[in-house]
Short mmCIF file of C-alpha atoms and ligand atoms in Angstrom, two decimals:
data_model
loop_
_atom_site.label_atom_id
_atom_site.label_comp_id
_atom_site.label_asym_id
_atom_site.label_seq_id
_atom_site.Cartn_x
_atom_site.Cartn_y
_atom_site.Cartn_z
CA MET G 79 -5.98 -33.95 16.59
CA ILE G 80 -2.60 -32.37 19.70
CA PRO G 81 -1.09 -29.71 19.43
CA PHE G 82 2.93 -29.31 18.95
CA ARG G 83 5.63 -27.37 17.57
CA PHE G 84 8.16 -27.59 14.79
CA ILE G 85 10.93 -25.49 13.47
CA HIS G 86 10.74 -25.02 10.25
CA ALA G 87 14.66 -23.84 7.98
CA ALA G 88 15.84 -25.11 4.84
CA ASP G 89 19.61 -24.38 3.16
CA LEU G 90 21.80 -23.79 5.01
CA HIS G 91 24.73 -23.76 3.28
CA LEU G 92 26.77 -24.46 5.36
CA ASP G 93 30.03 -23.01 4.31
CA SER G 94 29.62 -20.73 2.44
CA PRO G 95 33.15 -19.24 0.10
CA PHE G 96 32.41 -15.81 0.35
CA ALA G 97 34.65 -15.81 -2.60
CA GLY G 98 33.68 -12.40 -4.44
CA MET G 99 33.44 -10.02 -1.25
CA SER G 100 37.89 -10.12 -2.52
CA SER G 101 37.54 -6.41 -1.28
CA VAL G 102 36.53 -6.50 2.43
CA PRO G 103 39.19 -6.11 5.42
CA ASP G 104 40.62 -9.68 6.75
CA ARG G 105 38.04 -8.88 9.99
CA LEU G 106 34.91 -8.85 8.55
CA ARG G 107 36.00 -11.88 5.20
CA GLU G 108 36.00 -14.03 8.78
CA HIS G 109 33.36 -12.98 9.95
CA LEU G 110 31.54 -13.57 6.99
CA GLN G 111 32.71 -16.97 6.41
CA GLN G 112 31.64 -17.86 10.03
CA SER G 113 28.22 -16.83 9.03
CA THR G 114 26.37 -19.91 8.13
CA PHE G 115 28.14 -21.78 11.21
CA ALA G 116 26.60 -18.67 13.97
CA ALA G 117 23.28 -19.84 12.21
CA LEU G 118 23.30 -23.38 13.12
CA ASN G 119 23.88 -22.10 16.08
CA HIS G 120 20.97 -19.46 16.40
CA LEU G 121 18.53 -22.56 15.13
CA VAL G 122 19.56 -24.98 17.44
CA GLU G 123 19.87 -22.27 20.41
CA LEU G 124 16.35 -21.49 19.25
CA ALA G 125 14.83 -25.05 19.42
CA ILE G 126 16.80 -24.74 22.27
CA ALA G 127 14.66 -22.07 23.85
CA GLU G 128 11.10 -22.86 22.17
CA GLN G 129 11.43 -26.87 22.86
CA PRO G 130 9.11 -28.03 19.42
CA ASP G 131 9.23 -31.02 18.26
CA PHE G 132 11.18 -31.56 16.17
CA ILE G 133 12.57 -30.00 13.43
CA VAL G 134 12.44 -29.70 9.62
CA ILE G 135 15.44 -28.63 7.48
CA SER G 136 14.65 -29.39 3.59
CA GLY G 137 17.87 -29.69 2.13
CA ASP G 138 21.00 -28.04 0.98
CA VAL G 139 22.79 -28.67 4.13
CA TYR G 140 25.64 -28.21 2.89
CA ASP G 141 27.30 -25.48 0.05
CA ALA G 142 29.03 -27.94 -1.82
CA SER G 143 28.96 -31.57 -2.32
CA ASP G 144 32.29 -32.41 -1.48
CA SER G 145 32.07 -30.50 1.87
CA SER G 146 34.09 -29.44 4.52
CA LEU G 147 35.28 -31.36 7.25
CA ARG G 148 35.12 -28.04 8.84
CA ALA G 149 31.08 -28.50 7.81
CA GLN G 150 30.78 -31.62 8.45
CA LEU G 151 32.44 -31.59 12.28
CA ARG G 152 30.35 -28.58 13.05
CA LEU G 153 27.25 -29.62 12.07
CA ARG G 154 27.19 -33.11 13.87
CA GLU G 155 28.13 -30.83 17.22
CA ALA G 156 24.57 -28.88 16.51
CA TRP G 157 23.00 -32.44 15.86
CA GLU G 158 24.84 -33.68 19.35
CA LEU G 159 22.98 -30.94 21.22
CA LEU G 160 20.50 -30.76 19.65
CA GLY G 161 20.14 -34.68 20.88
CA ARG G 162 21.33 -34.36 24.68
CA HIS G 163 18.02 -31.61 24.49
CA GLY G 164 16.12 -34.50 23.31
CA ILE G 165 15.35 -32.66 20.12
CA PRO G 166 14.68 -34.88 16.57
CA VAL G 167 15.61 -33.61 13.38
CA TYR G 168 14.06 -34.59 9.57
CA VAL G 169 16.66 -33.90 7.27
CA ILE G 170 16.80 -34.13 3.09
CA HIS G 171 19.49 -33.12 0.93
CA GLY G 172 19.54 -30.72 -2.00
CA ASN G 173 21.13 -30.24 -5.01
CA HIS G 174 23.71 -28.58 -3.21
CA ASP G 175 24.27 -31.99 -1.17
CA PRO G 176 23.60 -34.66 -3.01
CA LEU G 177 23.10 -38.27 -1.95
CA ASN G 178 26.20 -39.21 -4.48
CA ALA G 179 28.06 -36.54 -3.14
CA GLY G 180 32.00 -37.95 -3.05
CA ARG G 181 32.23 -36.30 0.80
CA LEU G 182 33.08 -37.85 3.76
CA ARG G 183 30.24 -39.48 6.03
CA LEU G 184 29.82 -39.39 9.06
CA ALA G 185 27.16 -41.52 10.38
CA HIS G 186 24.05 -39.08 11.63
CA PRO G 187 22.99 -40.13 15.23
CA GLU G 188 19.62 -41.21 16.36
CA HIS G 189 17.32 -38.98 16.60
CA VAL G 190 18.44 -37.23 13.28
CA THR G 191 16.22 -38.69 10.16
CA VAL G 192 18.26 -38.44 6.65
CA PHE G 193 15.38 -39.70 3.67
CA GLY G 194 16.78 -41.25 1.04
CA PRO G 195 15.81 -40.84 -2.87
CA ALA G 196 12.82 -42.01 -2.95
CA ALA G 197 9.63 -40.99 -1.02
CA GLU G 198 8.78 -41.64 2.55
CA SER G 199 7.31 -41.26 5.52
CA VAL G 200 7.90 -41.44 9.15
CA THR G 201 5.97 -41.11 12.31
CA ALA G 202 6.56 -37.98 14.52
CA LEU G 203 5.67 -38.36 18.34
CA ARG G 204 4.97 -35.04 20.50
CA ARG G 205 7.89 -35.17 23.03
CA SER G 206 6.13 -34.33 26.24
CA ASP G 207 3.76 -38.42 25.57
CA GLY G 208 5.12 -40.03 22.63
CA GLU G 209 1.91 -39.50 21.33
CA PRO G 210 1.48 -40.24 17.31
CA VAL G 211 1.60 -36.17 16.45
CA ALA G 212 2.60 -35.88 12.93
CA VAL G 213 3.34 -37.36 9.76
CA ILE G 214 6.89 -36.54 7.31
CA THR G 215 7.30 -37.94 4.08
CA GLY G 216 10.94 -36.38 2.86
CA ILE G 217 13.14 -37.41 -0.47
CA SER G 218 16.48 -36.05 -0.23
CA TYR G 219 18.75 -35.37 -4.05
CA PRO G 220 20.06 -38.29 -5.42
CA THR G 221 22.19 -36.55 -8.05
CA SER G 222 22.37 -32.51 -7.96
CA ALA G 223 20.30 -32.16 -10.77
CA VAL G 224 16.38 -33.19 -10.59
CA THR G 225 13.85 -32.71 -13.09
CA GLU G 226 11.28 -34.92 -12.13
CA ASN G 227 8.06 -33.42 -10.91
CA THR G 228 8.49 -36.17 -7.30
CA SER G 229 6.32 -33.77 -4.96
CA LEU G 230 4.20 -36.15 -6.60
CA GLN G 231 5.66 -39.53 -5.17
CA PHE G 232 3.72 -37.05 -1.77
CA ARG G 233 0.25 -39.70 -1.44
CA ARG G 234 -1.57 -39.10 1.37
CA ASP G 235 -3.18 -42.39 3.14
CA PRO G 236 -7.00 -41.09 3.58
CA SER G 237 -7.50 -42.88 6.64
CA CYS G 238 -4.49 -41.15 8.42
CA SER G 239 -5.82 -38.06 10.25
CA LEU G 240 -2.50 -36.92 11.72
CA PHE G 241 -1.04 -33.48 10.65
CA HIS G 242 0.60 -33.98 6.92
CA ILE G 243 4.21 -32.19 6.73
CA GLY G 244 5.44 -33.25 3.44
CA LEU G 245 10.18 -32.60 2.77
CA LEU G 246 10.90 -30.82 -0.60
CA HIS G 247 13.48 -29.23 -2.45
CA ALA G 248 12.19 -27.95 -4.77
CA ASN G 249 11.15 -24.80 -7.78
CA VAL G 250 7.53 -24.20 -7.31
CA ASP G 251 6.07 -22.79 -10.28
CA GLY G 252 9.50 -21.88 -12.23
CA GLN G 253 10.84 -19.36 -10.04
CA GLU G 254 13.25 -17.21 -11.49
CA GLY G 255 16.94 -17.43 -10.57
CA HIS G 256 16.76 -21.10 -9.53
CA ASP G 257 17.27 -24.07 -10.57
CA ALA G 258 14.24 -25.90 -12.33
CA TYR G 259 14.31 -29.07 -9.96
CA SER G 260 11.83 -31.15 -9.33
CA PRO G 261 9.67 -28.88 -10.36
CA CYS G 262 6.23 -28.78 -9.79
CA SER G 263 3.08 -26.12 -9.52
CA LEU G 264 1.08 -24.83 -6.35
CA ARG G 265 -1.12 -26.62 -7.69
CA ASP G 266 0.73 -30.47 -7.43
CA LEU G 267 1.36 -29.16 -4.32
CA GLN G 268 -2.44 -27.90 -3.42
CA GLN G 269 -3.35 -31.54 -4.23
CA SER G 270 -1.63 -33.41 -2.29
CA GLY G 271 -3.08 -33.45 0.40
CA TYR G 272 -0.79 -32.38 2.72
CA ASP G 273 -1.13 -29.50 5.50
CA TYR G 274 1.81 -28.08 5.28
CA TRP G 275 5.01 -28.04 2.59
CA ALA G 276 8.72 -27.69 4.29
CA LEU G 277 10.12 -25.83 0.91
CA GLY G 278 13.99 -25.50 0.10
CA HIS G 279 15.95 -24.64 -2.18
CA ILE G 280 14.31 -20.82 -3.63
CA HIS G 281 16.60 -18.36 -0.83
CA LYS G 282 14.01 -15.64 -0.14
CA ARG G 283 11.45 -16.26 1.95
CA GLN G 284 7.67 -16.70 0.97
CA ILE G 285 4.38 -18.52 2.25
CA LEU G 286 2.53 -19.67 -1.04
CA HIS G 287 -0.64 -20.44 0.17
CA GLU G 288 -1.79 -21.43 3.08
CA ALA G 289 -4.13 -24.18 4.70
CA PRO G 290 -2.27 -25.71 3.13
CA TRP G 291 0.56 -24.08 4.12
CA ILE G 292 3.31 -24.31 1.48
CA VAL G 293 6.51 -22.63 2.92
CA TYR G 294 9.82 -21.34 1.36
CA PRO G 295 11.70 -20.06 5.10
CA GLY G 296 13.84 -18.89 2.78
CA ASN G 297 18.97 -19.50 3.54
CA PRO G 298 19.12 -18.65 7.23
CA GLN G 299 21.69 -16.48 6.54
CA GLY G 300 21.86 -14.37 3.31
CA ARG G 301 25.32 -15.01 1.49
CA SER G 302 25.26 -11.84 -0.79
CA LEU G 303 23.45 -8.80 -2.51
CA LYS G 304 21.54 -11.39 -4.35
CA GLU G 305 19.72 -12.27 -0.57
CA THR G 306 18.73 -9.52 1.55
CA GLY G 307 17.22 -8.47 4.08
CA PRO G 308 16.24 -10.56 6.81
CA LYS G 309 17.16 -14.19 6.86
CA GLY G 310 15.48 -17.03 9.26
CA CYS G 311 13.38 -19.75 10.25
CA TYR G 312 9.89 -20.73 10.74
CA VAL G 313 8.47 -21.80 14.48
CA VAL G 314 5.27 -23.28 13.40
CA ASP G 315 2.20 -24.40 16.21
CA VAL G 316 -0.91 -26.28 15.38
CA ASN G 317 -3.21 -26.37 17.29
CA GLY G 318 -5.78 -29.16 18.82
CA HIS G 319 -7.74 -27.92 15.03
CA GLY G 320 -4.99 -28.62 12.53
CA GLU G 321 -4.74 -25.17 11.98
CA ALA G 322 -0.99 -24.09 11.81
CA ARG G 323 0.27 -20.87 13.09
CA LEU G 324 3.63 -19.60 12.02
CA SER G 325 6.42 -17.40 13.37
CA PHE G 326 9.50 -15.89 11.76
CA ARG G 327 12.53 -16.28 13.85
CA ALA G 328 16.08 -14.27 12.49
CA LEU G 329 19.09 -16.06 12.71
CA ASP G 330 21.90 -13.78 10.72
CA THR G 331 24.60 -12.79 12.10
CA VAL G 332 25.03 -10.94 8.56
CA ARG G 333 22.59 -8.50 6.84
CA TRP G 334 22.98 -7.93 3.40
CA GLN G 335 20.56 -4.90 1.77
CA GLU G 336 20.09 -1.97 0.07
CA ALA G 337 19.75 1.71 1.64
CA GLU G 338 18.10 4.01 -0.90
CA LEU G 339 20.04 7.70 -1.31
CA SER G 340 17.73 10.60 -3.13
CA ILE G 341 19.83 13.38 -5.02
CA GLU G 342 17.96 15.21 -4.91
CA GLY G 343 18.24 18.69 -4.25
CA LEU G 344 22.55 17.85 -3.93
CA ALA G 345 24.71 20.20 -5.61
CA ASN G 346 27.30 18.25 -5.05
CA GLU G 347 30.27 15.41 -4.45
CA GLU G 348 30.63 16.99 -0.99
CA GLN G 349 26.95 16.74 0.10
CA LEU G 350 25.97 13.54 -1.30
CA ARG G 351 29.44 12.04 0.41
CA ASP G 352 28.39 13.46 3.25
CA LEU G 353 24.73 12.45 3.07
CA ALA G 354 26.03 9.05 2.16
CA GLU G 355 27.96 8.63 5.41
CA GLU G 356 25.32 10.33 7.61
CA LEU G 357 22.66 7.17 5.82
CA LEU G 358 25.70 4.42 6.79
CA GLU G 359 25.43 5.45 10.08
CA GLU G 360 21.95 5.69 10.72
CA LEU G 361 21.54 2.12 9.50
CA ARG G 362 25.11 1.73 12.77
CA GLU G 363 22.00 3.30 15.36
CA GLN G 364 19.80 0.32 14.15
CA ALA G 365 22.14 -2.68 14.14
CA SER G 366 20.63 -4.82 17.05
CA GLY G 367 24.44 -6.13 17.62
CA ARG G 368 25.01 -7.88 13.46
CA VAL G 369 27.39 -7.02 10.82
CA GLN G 370 26.07 -4.95 8.24
CA ILE G 371 26.86 -5.05 4.11
CA VAL G 372 24.72 -2.23 2.50
CA ARG G 373 24.50 -1.37 -1.30
CA LEU G 374 23.73 2.30 -1.77
CA VAL G 375 21.11 3.26 -4.40
CA LEU G 376 21.55 6.61 -5.50
CA SER G 377 17.64 7.65 -6.42
CA GLY G 378 15.90 10.72 -8.20
CA ARG G 379 16.58 13.79 -9.61
CA GLY G 380 19.42 16.64 -9.66
CA PRO G 381 22.24 17.36 -11.66
CA LEU G 382 24.73 14.84 -9.84
CA HIS G 383 23.12 12.86 -12.63
CA ALA G 384 25.18 13.01 -15.64
CA MET G 385 29.01 13.05 -13.46
CA LEU G 386 27.22 9.65 -11.42
CA GLN G 387 26.57 8.32 -15.23
CA THR G 388 30.38 7.67 -16.10
CA GLY G 389 31.26 5.59 -13.05
CA THR G 390 34.21 6.76 -11.69
CA GLU G 391 32.67 8.96 -9.35
CA GLY G 392 30.34 6.97 -7.58
CA GLU G 393 33.46 4.42 -7.09
CA GLU G 394 35.12 6.32 -6.33
CA LEU G 395 32.35 7.24 -3.40
CA ILE G 396 32.60 3.67 -2.25
CA GLN G 397 36.11 3.82 -2.01
CA GLU G 398 35.77 6.73 -0.01
CA LEU G 399 33.65 4.88 2.59
CA ARG G 400 34.90 1.85 2.53
CA ARG G 401 37.99 3.35 3.60
CA LYS G 402 36.56 4.90 6.55
CA GLU G 403 35.03 2.03 7.62
CA SER G 404 38.15 -0.36 7.32
CA ARG G 405 39.98 2.75 10.00
CA ARG G 406 37.38 2.91 12.08
CA LEU G 407 37.23 -1.51 12.34
CA GLU G 408 40.75 -0.89 13.52
CA GLY G 409 40.50 1.00 15.89
CA GLU G 410 37.84 -0.99 17.23
CA ALA G 411 38.28 -3.49 20.11
CA PRO G 412 38.57 -7.27 18.22
CA GLY G 413 35.81 -9.42 17.56
CA LEU G 414 32.55 -7.49 15.68
CA GLY G 415 29.85 -8.06 18.18
CA PRO G 416 26.88 -5.17 19.41
CA SER G 417 29.97 -3.23 20.13
CA ALA G 418 31.52 -2.13 16.69
CA PRO G 419 27.96 -2.90 13.98
CA VAL G 420 30.19 -2.64 10.96
CA VAL G 421 28.19 -0.85 7.93
CA TRP G 422 29.92 -2.48 4.61
CA PRO G 423 29.65 -0.21 1.58
CA ALA G 424 29.67 -3.22 -1.24
CA GLY G 425 28.33 -1.39 -3.92
CA LEU G 426 26.60 1.58 -5.79
CA LYS G 427 23.77 1.14 -7.80
CA VAL G 428 23.06 4.12 -10.13
CA ARG G 429 19.20 4.71 -10.62
CA THR G 430 20.01 8.39 -10.67
CA GLY G 431 18.12 10.59 -13.95
CA ALA G 432 18.62 14.41 -15.49
CA ASP G 433 17.10 17.15 -13.85
CA LEU G 434 14.37 17.57 -16.44
CA ASP G 435 10.79 17.05 -15.58
CA PRO G 436 9.83 13.77 -17.56
CA GLU G 437 6.00 14.56 -17.00
CA ALA G 438 6.01 17.86 -18.68
CA MET G 439 7.85 15.97 -21.48
CA ARG G 440 6.01 13.09 -22.37
CA GLN G 441 2.93 15.78 -22.78
CA GLU G 442 5.38 17.47 -25.27
CA ASP G 443 4.70 16.77 -28.67
CA SER G 444 8.09 16.17 -29.76
CA PHE G 445 10.37 13.01 -30.19
CA LEU G 446 11.51 13.15 -26.61
CA GLY G 447 7.79 12.78 -25.28
CA GLU G 448 7.67 10.32 -27.98
CA LEU G 449 10.28 8.36 -26.69
CA LEU G 450 8.83 8.13 -22.84
CA ARG G 451 5.96 7.60 -24.14
CA MET G 452 7.37 4.20 -25.72
CA ALA G 453 8.99 3.74 -22.49
CA ASP G 454 6.01 3.75 -21.04
CA LEU G 455 4.50 1.94 -23.00
CA ALA G 456 7.04 -1.03 -22.66
CA GLU G 457 6.49 -1.21 -19.34
CA ARG G 458 2.44 -2.39 -19.80
CA GLU G 459 2.94 -4.40 -22.93
CA GLU G 460 5.15 -7.52 -22.97
CA GLU G 461 4.29 -7.41 -26.93
CA LEU G 462 5.95 -4.01 -27.04
CA LEU G 463 8.92 -5.19 -24.75
CA GLU G 464 10.42 -8.14 -27.04
CA GLN G 465 9.89 -6.27 -29.67
CA ILE G 466 12.19 -3.04 -28.33
CA MET G 467 14.31 -5.65 -26.91
CA GLY G 468 14.39 -8.07 -30.32
CA SER G 469 15.79 -5.56 -32.40
CA ALA G 470 17.85 -3.23 -29.69
CA LEU G 471 19.82 -6.47 -29.50
CA ALA G 472 20.02 -8.10 -33.23
CA ALA G 473 22.76 -7.34 -33.33
CA VAL G 474 24.24 -9.47 -31.01
CA SER G 475 22.10 -12.10 -31.86
CA GLU G 476 24.39 -14.41 -34.07
CA ASP G 477 25.96 -14.56 -30.45
CA ARG G 478 24.33 -17.65 -29.10
CA ARG G 479 26.36 -17.50 -25.51
CA LEU G 480 24.92 -13.85 -25.71
CA ARG G 481 21.05 -15.11 -27.13
CA MET G 482 21.93 -17.67 -23.75
CA LEU G 483 22.25 -14.75 -21.39
CA VAL G 484 19.72 -12.82 -22.59
CA ARG G 485 16.90 -15.06 -22.48
CA GLU G 486 17.43 -15.98 -19.42
CA LEU G 487 17.00 -11.84 -18.25
CA GLY G 488 13.21 -11.71 -16.63
CA THR G 489 10.82 -10.00 -17.54
CA GLU G 490 11.24 -6.94 -14.21
CA ASP G 491 15.20 -6.96 -15.67
CA GLN G 492 14.51 -6.38 -19.18
CA LYS G 493 11.23 -3.40 -18.49
CA ALA G 494 14.28 -1.97 -16.72
CA LEU G 495 17.00 -2.00 -18.99
CA VAL G 496 14.38 -0.32 -21.70
CA ARG G 497 13.49 2.28 -18.52
CA GLN G 498 17.64 3.17 -18.01
CA ALA G 499 18.17 3.66 -21.63
CA ALA G 500 14.61 5.28 -22.57
CA GLU G 501 16.28 7.28 -19.39
CA MET G 502 19.38 7.69 -20.73
CA ALA G 503 18.64 8.66 -24.60
CA VAL G 504 16.36 11.24 -22.79
CA SER G 505 18.33 13.14 -20.70
CA LEU G 506 21.59 12.85 -23.98
CA LEU G 507 19.44 14.13 -25.76
CA ALA G 508 18.17 17.09 -24.09
CA GLU G 509 21.24 17.24 -23.55
CA GLN G 510 22.22 18.21 -26.85
CA GLU G 511 19.15 20.24 -27.64
CA THR G 512 20.41 23.05 -25.14
CA LYS G 513 23.45 22.40 -26.75
CA GLY G 514 23.23 22.97 -30.26
CA GLY G 515 21.00 26.26 -28.42
CA ALA G 516 24.14 28.21 -26.71
CA GLN G 517 25.15 27.86 -30.13
CA ARG G 518 22.82 29.44 -32.14
MN1 MN L 722 20.17 -23.23 -1.56
#
């Protein structure tokens, strides 16, 4: 085999609207709305710097099937720039940008290969000498919902010794939180004989298997607090033995993240606000030019827990932090670049506990002790978890839509709910006990 290099990206979702961000200042919103295009530019810059033999993009290039003219023009600009540098691109379409979409069809330049609705294969060449280095097979979504296992169409020609790359937009092993399109199993992919499955669809970066490589690069730009952490693509180097080495490269200009803050030892709201401000400043120092959108996660046990249960205190804290950040933003020169890395407090999650000693309570031969032990058990035994969820939600089970919503909850979500319910019950009941005791 001949060594070569390629870049694997997916789910660009160009021109995502960021519709849910009504509370952010206009300048920040504009920056957000440009962020999917900025990630595309970073991808092109990376390719020009790294000189891969080709790029593969595994679906959902556009966010919407009626993709804007703006998105199409920006994509064409990117294609042209790559073309000028002699870098070919191989693309499939996914559920967000299927082939039957009513969008304007700008013709693709010759160095961009777009795969059709049935699996087809092409041979990729090394740019330096035109030697064949890889077989690339791809398949695009003809419509927005593909429910058959299209991975079965990928068949390796056993007489061909070239490195085989499969481009597929699919949900492998039914991952939660994404439509079960093009459903297939890890086993299907392993048994196909392909060396590298360049997947798209799931936005969380993950390497499901090595050699054969089964890889989701994730989307190159996070779009909500559900898509946290560094986002980018993989640069893949294949050596003369057909062994691949992957290197992740961040492409995002806006980073979504959660930041944890413990209320332990805090006596009042002022202390909490001061600590939250300190945390945001720490994040600002680590920004390296990126805008950060942050959800504070309050954790730990302390006297502030009860106050945070009403919801209003937490909301006021966030409003206060936002006011401060907005003022800072207005005072800055235009542009949200390296000189003024914005850290926007987007939300608050309260995971705190009452100022109790649950460890001691767990040992108690009391109702509260029993309650805590049962919640612990539900974390380990799914049968008990189901039973608790079933009886707690019996009242709403008559409603079909509510029933469906409940069914969509993953096991982890259910465990978190039971944990939260136990915590709430214990702190309310413990409070009652204290009050009762005082009266007596
Ligand atoms: Mn997608």
